[in-house]
Amino acid sequence: MSTTNHIGKPTSRVDGPAKVTGAARYSAEYNVPGLTYGWVVSSPIAKGKITRVHADEVLALPGVLQVFSHENVPSLAWFDRSYKDDVAPGGSPFRPLHDNEVKFSQQPVALVVAESLEVARYAASLLRLEYEEDKHETDLETKRDEGFEPGRGKTGWMPPPPPRGNPDKAWEEAPHRMEAEYVHGAQHHNPMELFATTAEYHADGKITAYDKTQGVYNVQQYLTKIFGLKKDDCRVVNEYMGGGFGAGLRPQYQVFLAVLAALELKRSVRVTLTRQQMFSFGHRPHTLQYLKLGTNADGTLAALQHHALHETSQFEDYTENVVNWSGMLYQCDNVKLGYQLAKLDVYTPLDMRAPGAATGSIGLEIAMDEMAYAAGLDPLEFRLRNYAEQDQNLKKPFSSKKLRDCYHQGAARFGWEKRTQAPRSMRDDAGKLIGWGIGGGVWDATQQKSAAKASITADGHLTVSSAAGENGTGTYTIMTQIAAETLGLPIEAVTFKLGDTDLPEAPVQGGSWTAASVGTAVKNTCEALGEKLLKLAQKMEGSPLKGAKLEDVEFVNGQIRLRTDASQAVVLRDVLQASGETKVEADSSAMPDMLKQQPYSMHSHNVVFAEVKVDEELGTVHVTRVVNAVAAGHILNLKTARSQVLGSMVWGISAALMEETVMDHKFGRYMNHNYAEYHVPVNADIHDLDVLFVEEEDDIVNPLGVKGIGEVGLLGVAAAIANAVYHATGKRVRDLPIMIDKLL
Amino acid sequence: MNPFTYHRATAVDDAVRDKAGHSNAAYIGGGTNLIDLMKENVERPTHLVSVGKLPLAAIENLPDGGLRLGATATNADTAWNDEVKSRYPLLNQAILAGASPQLRNMATNGGNLLQRTRCYYFYDLATPCNKREPGSGCSAIGGYNRIHAILGTSEACIATHPSDMCVALAALAPTVRVSGPGGERSIAFEEFHRLPGDQPEKDNTLEPGELIVSLDLPAKSFEKNFSYLKLRDRSSYAFALISVAAALELEGNTITDARLALGGVAHKPWRDQEAENMLKGQPATAETFARVAAKVLENAQGQGSNNFKIELARRAIVRALRQAAEGSQTASDVFLNSNP
């Protein structure tokens, strides 16, 4: 009986106690000696030129150290490539304080640094800048005819596959057809923790940047290239994060400004953005989608066309995979997918949880519902009739795909068979309309190159490290579980460290790939350490393991023992003590097994069943029940994985019913840029959420068989709710969020 | 936020004197709105007179059968006061519909009357706003005005008063007792807040330096047939798109007295006495309520993104009057109105 099988168990967060006791430090909480404070001044205009900076007025205030603006920024790196981070899209990255050009509203135009936060904030409020305003354009609606196909994308972006079959003719001839446009506005990530950097300036000129980021190495390479620092002179640390959702994928301007000021002033500087400024550095883009579906008499899809247009900035071509999923989620031989961008005077959009797929699944899944009704089919039955047995985009089989089980198990859990098809046909006891809707999606299962280090001390305590990120997703916990199980240790005997460029390199935390990527590196590294420990064990006098190979033994319950005879064992701690070593270390890394993976399409899937109750007279909607059935390979930790999906579902409810950043195009400025007016759900909006993980074995994706669950849970939630609203009311709302006014 | 000095007043006359002795001073109660406004540089007082510890927190019966709500009693203590719960459940429901428990624990009754609009443009110094900077223009007119007013607007301002509590107060019609450099006086609640006209920077009729000391509720409390209905974009911690305080007295099915006030529709809590008079003597039926709702909204004007509010208000009035007639709402310690 093993007590050290941790993988799959609902282990509580190992970082939980540090978080609830305040011991966990976030980037704005490193109180280094001699700290000074920077306050960012943001542009009130969306486009134009700064003609004057009245810095002198502010510099006269006691306690003000410097006002940084384009007028006094030192000469920095010249070429665009120096400003490009790992996640940068094509184009020319924004350079804070680079010149007098204003390219978007709330652009940082100055940094006031003072001895205290209060003085910095006050001085910033007094700083006068003069502008020469240019005409801006921020409305995507005006750019409908100016879309262009991006020729350059960021890493991971794929242009839509070429058309297959004869999608126009097939649609024209289909007995049942639908076509419609779907819209959602911009959304901002809005993690609770504000973006902040504490740039510690060391006496020898080195910098340690405690920065809110999802990728410390990404920030380090950005800083070293721009400021001409050596890697050894620029350490980036982020041990905890109060939510990221993609906002921390790219280095944000507070880290640039804090490090700039620290180097110039030779002082430690902290820059924390305001909540309003959290709306100034990237968002899920305002997107228009057009779908045309046709269905044969037997309920199979005859044609599928999906076109998307979304905003980007004037200086970068932000890309995400919006339409590609529509070519692979359902079986269809006549498919045409289109994808275009339009340039506006806004900041570059930024990956936000399930970028592209969250958007695409809204269009596709509402269209599928409309199509099911047009064809007279139950929306679940319609999906089952169009189940894709292979990835038609890549013409490859799936490494695993248990979506059918998701449909069946989710429907059973939800009670879908009790649904009556006609809109407005279900009511509760109080007379409110009830609606049941379905949606779902597909997301990539990928693995990135990652490295790790493991070290075990004589007392048997294992420390494993990798510069991974922890958005609050559970990275600390699952890596601890993997390490502890690999070497047969209790959870308490393992410490996992992350978020520090002094540790082995890991990719940015995004794409739902951390479990697969860093997890495999941790596993490999612990196995490498295990091999060393076995050799040491074999050197012990009378060792029962003499002659055994690594594959002959197992690490269980603090012992190394023969697989064939558990009584032939040595205690790990005895091995370490007998060895005389104070510690034993190993390094390793992990890469995807391209040869093994090449023949397959690797994806996670989900399906969502949602119930709404609608007070028709008043236009109010409540999401009373949601079941989310997820097939995402092996689940490493049922508790943290469930939390990930619960968070996704809350966000899906948000996207469906309330979340939208609204711009006043007269000013080219987001107007509801605060937590009071940018609405996300409160507890009272959230009712019964049920997560169901469908068993899915997959030894192709990676040795752990994991696909990642950070994003897939969000897919189809908003569409399922919109479809439920239709079922309840007979009203088809195609522009989200569905607020009161759209149901009156 | 600008530097400021601070004085914690110990008595009402001390507070009034101290404020008069400083230019650009402001009273601060719970600070739940003023601190935000200072952080946003919308308000920049250089001296704060704290009135939170003045001995004005009592809630006590008045000889005329009414109830006095001390100006510095918190919104939470007021909502959960036994007298309020049993005699003025409409007020209990309206207070609990507003803000969050944390805010209600800090916010005072006097401060609730004095909260400023939540207009996006008022809060954002990058945009013109007549209320913040008289004469600079109104950005909400022709802008994004989904949360803005449909009644009593002017060419200078279409902002709304954000309070829930004040909507119930408008229906209950207390007097507002104030103390100032010129002594004490009472202001009828309906006269307390004002419409924007050409002076939107003025939210109310307080004279400079005047301090609210209490809200004196009349004996009549409509404890049987009332409703506070709040419609908003999420179930808590959101300002009303439309709210309705409805209160009825019934004999059989005939309305003998009525009160009707709306929130989220105007620069002030919007009480409509003509509509109230129309209800009197009428049967409590859907037809009556629809007629009255139409009357309340006959001069309503949409501004673009808030056009829906006219229809929503009409439906909300009908619903709230129906709920009041049914007598289905009761006081509670939690607000249940938004649950499915």
PDB file of C-alpha atoms in Angstrom, chain A residues 44 118 121-122 125-126 276 428 432 613 615-620 622 624 657-658 662-664 666-667 669-673 675-682 684-685 687 739-741 743-744, chain B residues 1-3 39-41 44 118 120-121 124 126-128 138-144 146-147 229 231-239 241 305 308 311-312 315-316 318-319 322 338-340:
ATOM      1  CA  PRO A  44      -6.088  61.823 -21.628  1.00  0.00           C
ATOM      2  CA  GLU A 118       1.719  60.023  -1.399  1.00  0.00           C
ATOM      3  CA  ARG A 121       0.723  60.506  -6.473  1.00  0.00           C
ATOM      4  CA  TYR A 122       0.126  64.132  -5.572  1.00  0.00           C
ATOM      5  CA  SER A 125      -1.840  64.835 -10.255  1.00  0.00           C
ATOM      6  CA  LEU A 126      -0.289  68.261 -10.698  1.00  0.00           C
ATOM      7  CA  GLN A 276      -7.932  52.584 -14.208  1.00  0.00           C
ATOM      8  CA  ASP A 428     -40.678  27.237 -12.780  1.00  0.00           C
ATOM      9  CA  LYS A 432     -40.429  32.370 -14.539  1.00  0.00           C
ATOM     10  CA  LYS A 613     -34.329  31.603 -15.293  1.00  0.00           C
ATOM     11  CA  ASP A 615     -38.065  37.264 -15.474  1.00  0.00           C
ATOM     12  CA  GLU A 616     -39.415  38.244 -18.837  1.00  0.00           C
ATOM     13  CA  GLU A 617     -41.235  41.365 -17.742  1.00  0.00           C
ATOM     14  CA  LEU A 618     -38.092  42.863 -16.223  1.00  0.00           C
ATOM     15  CA  GLY A 619     -35.487  41.360 -18.539  1.00  0.00           C
ATOM     16  CA  THR A 620     -33.437  39.808 -15.743  1.00  0.00           C
ATOM     17  CA  HIS A 622     -30.090  34.287 -13.574  1.00  0.00           C
ATOM     18  CA  THR A 624     -29.205  28.836 -11.884  1.00  0.00           C
ATOM     19  CA  LEU A 657     -24.376  38.504 -19.005  1.00  0.00           C
ATOM     20  CA  MET A 658     -22.298  41.463 -17.876  1.00  0.00           C
ATOM     21  CA  VAL A 662     -17.215  50.289 -23.212  1.00  0.00           C
ATOM     22  CA  MET A 663     -15.455  52.951 -25.189  1.00  0.00           C
ATOM     23  CA  ASP A 664     -16.671  56.447 -25.852  1.00  0.00           C
ATOM     24  CA  LYS A 666     -15.644  60.664 -29.054  1.00  0.00           C
ATOM     25  CA  PHE A 667     -12.682  60.402 -26.691  1.00  0.00           C
ATOM     26  CA  ARG A 669     -11.341  56.114 -24.252  1.00  0.00           C
ATOM     27  CA  TYR A 670     -12.748  53.242 -22.178  1.00  0.00           C
ATOM     28  CA  MET A 671     -15.245  54.836 -19.827  1.00  0.00           C
ATOM     29  CA  ASN A 672     -16.141  52.073 -17.368  1.00  0.00           C
ATOM     30  CA  HIS A 673     -12.510  51.605 -16.372  1.00  0.00           C
ATOM     31  CA  TYR A 675     -14.363  47.740 -10.686  1.00  0.00           C
ATOM     32  CA  ALA A 676     -17.577  49.588  -9.869  1.00  0.00           C
ATOM     33  CA  GLU A 677     -18.683  49.894 -13.480  1.00  0.00           C
ATOM     34  CA  TYR A 678     -16.801  47.040 -15.217  1.00  0.00           C
ATOM     35  CA  HIS A 679     -19.087  44.305 -14.020  1.00  0.00           C
ATOM     36  CA  VAL A 680     -18.014  40.775 -13.221  1.00  0.00           C
ATOM     37  CA  PRO A 681     -20.238  38.449 -11.206  1.00  0.00           C
ATOM     38  CA  VAL A 682     -20.609  38.689  -7.452  1.00  0.00           C
ATOM     39  CA  ALA A 684     -25.072  36.344  -5.525  1.00  0.00           C
ATOM     40  CA  ASP A 685     -24.878  35.838  -9.298  1.00  0.00           C
ATOM     41  CA  HIS A 687     -25.531  29.387  -8.163  1.00  0.00           C
ATOM     42  CA  MET A 739     -27.871  42.778 -20.307  1.00  0.00           C
ATOM     43  CA  ILE A 740     -31.365  43.802 -19.285  1.00  0.00           C
ATOM     44  CA  ASP A 741     -31.876  46.145 -22.216  1.00  0.00           C
ATOM     45  CA  LEU A 743     -34.273  41.319 -23.356  1.00  0.00           C
ATOM     46  CA  LEU A 744     -36.920  44.013 -22.934  1.00  0.00           C
TER      47      LEU A 744
ATOM     48  CA  MET B   1      -4.804  62.900  -3.752  1.00  0.00           C
ATOM     49  CA  ASN B   2      -3.744  66.284  -2.408  1.00  0.00           C
ATOM     50  CA  PRO B   3      -2.341  67.070   1.047  1.00  0.00           C
ATOM     51  CA  LYS B  39      -8.145  59.609  -4.972  1.00  0.00           C
ATOM     52  CA  GLU B  40      -9.523  60.404  -8.411  1.00  0.00           C
ATOM     53  CA  ASN B  41      -8.797  64.110  -7.870  1.00  0.00           C
ATOM     54  CA  ARG B  44      -9.505  68.212  -3.620  1.00  0.00           C
ATOM     55  CA  ARG B 118     -21.504  57.694 -10.563  1.00  0.00           C
ATOM     56  CA  TYR B 120     -18.330  57.900 -15.775  1.00  0.00           C
ATOM     57  CA  TYR B 121     -17.393  61.321 -17.047  1.00  0.00           C
ATOM     58  CA  ASP B 124     -12.651  60.803 -15.273  1.00  0.00           C
ATOM     59  CA  ALA B 126      -9.761  63.381 -19.003  1.00  0.00           C
ATOM     60  CA  THR B 127     -13.290  64.279 -20.058  1.00  0.00           C
ATOM     61  CA  PRO B 128     -15.335  67.467 -19.702  1.00  0.00           C
ATOM     62  CA  CYS B 138     -21.480  67.458 -20.569  1.00  0.00           C
ATOM     63  CA  SER B 139     -19.744  64.455 -22.114  1.00  0.00           C
ATOM     64  CA  ALA B 140     -22.567  62.082 -21.279  1.00  0.00           C
ATOM     65  CA  ILE B 141     -24.939  63.856 -23.645  1.00  0.00           C
ATOM     66  CA  GLY B 142     -24.200  62.179 -26.932  1.00  0.00           C
ATOM     67  CA  GLY B 143     -21.759  59.851 -25.182  1.00  0.00           C
ATOM     68  CA  TYR B 144     -22.101  56.539 -23.387  1.00  0.00           C
ATOM     69  CA  ARG B 146     -26.582  53.807 -20.370  1.00  0.00           C
ATOM     70  CA  ILE B 147     -26.742  54.615 -16.644  1.00  0.00           C
ATOM     71  CA  LEU B 229     -37.475  46.863  -6.465  1.00  0.00           C
ATOM     72  CA  LEU B 231     -32.910  46.432 -11.317  1.00  0.00           C
ATOM     73  CA  ARG B 232     -29.211  46.348 -12.076  1.00  0.00           C
ATOM     74  CA  ASP B 233     -26.560  44.577 -14.096  1.00  0.00           C
ATOM     75  CA  ARG B 234     -25.530  42.184 -11.344  1.00  0.00           C
ATOM     76  CA  SER B 235     -27.069  40.961  -8.137  1.00  0.00           C
ATOM     77  CA  SER B 236     -25.051  43.032  -5.694  1.00  0.00           C
ATOM     78  CA  TYR B 237     -22.558  45.867  -5.660  1.00  0.00           C
ATOM     79  CA  ALA B 238     -24.041  47.617  -8.666  1.00  0.00           C
ATOM     80  CA  PHE B 239     -25.966  50.847  -8.871  1.00  0.00           C
ATOM     81  CA  LEU B 241     -30.443  51.086 -13.565  1.00  0.00           C
ATOM     82  CA  SER B 305     -27.869  54.212 -24.728  1.00  0.00           C
ATOM     83  CA  PHE B 308     -34.385  51.291 -22.626  1.00  0.00           C
ATOM     84  CA  GLU B 311     -39.694  50.969 -20.832  1.00  0.00           C
ATOM     85  CA  LEU B 312     -37.824  49.302 -17.974  1.00  0.00           C
ATOM     86  CA  ARG B 315     -42.458  47.787 -16.106  1.00  0.00           C
ATOM     87  CA  ALA B 316     -40.657  48.220 -12.803  1.00  0.00           C
ATOM     88  CA  VAL B 318     -46.066  48.213 -12.381  1.00  0.00           C
ATOM     89  CA  ARG B 319     -44.201  45.341 -10.744  1.00  0.00           C
ATOM     90  CA  ARG B 322     -48.190  45.008  -7.627  1.00  0.00           C
ATOM     91  CA  SER B 338     -32.361  39.546  -6.808  1.00  0.00           C
ATOM     92  CA  ASN B 339     -32.434  35.818  -6.231  1.00  0.00           C
ATOM     93  CA  PRO B 340     -33.913  33.718  -9.000  1.00  0.00           C
TER      94      PRO B 340
END
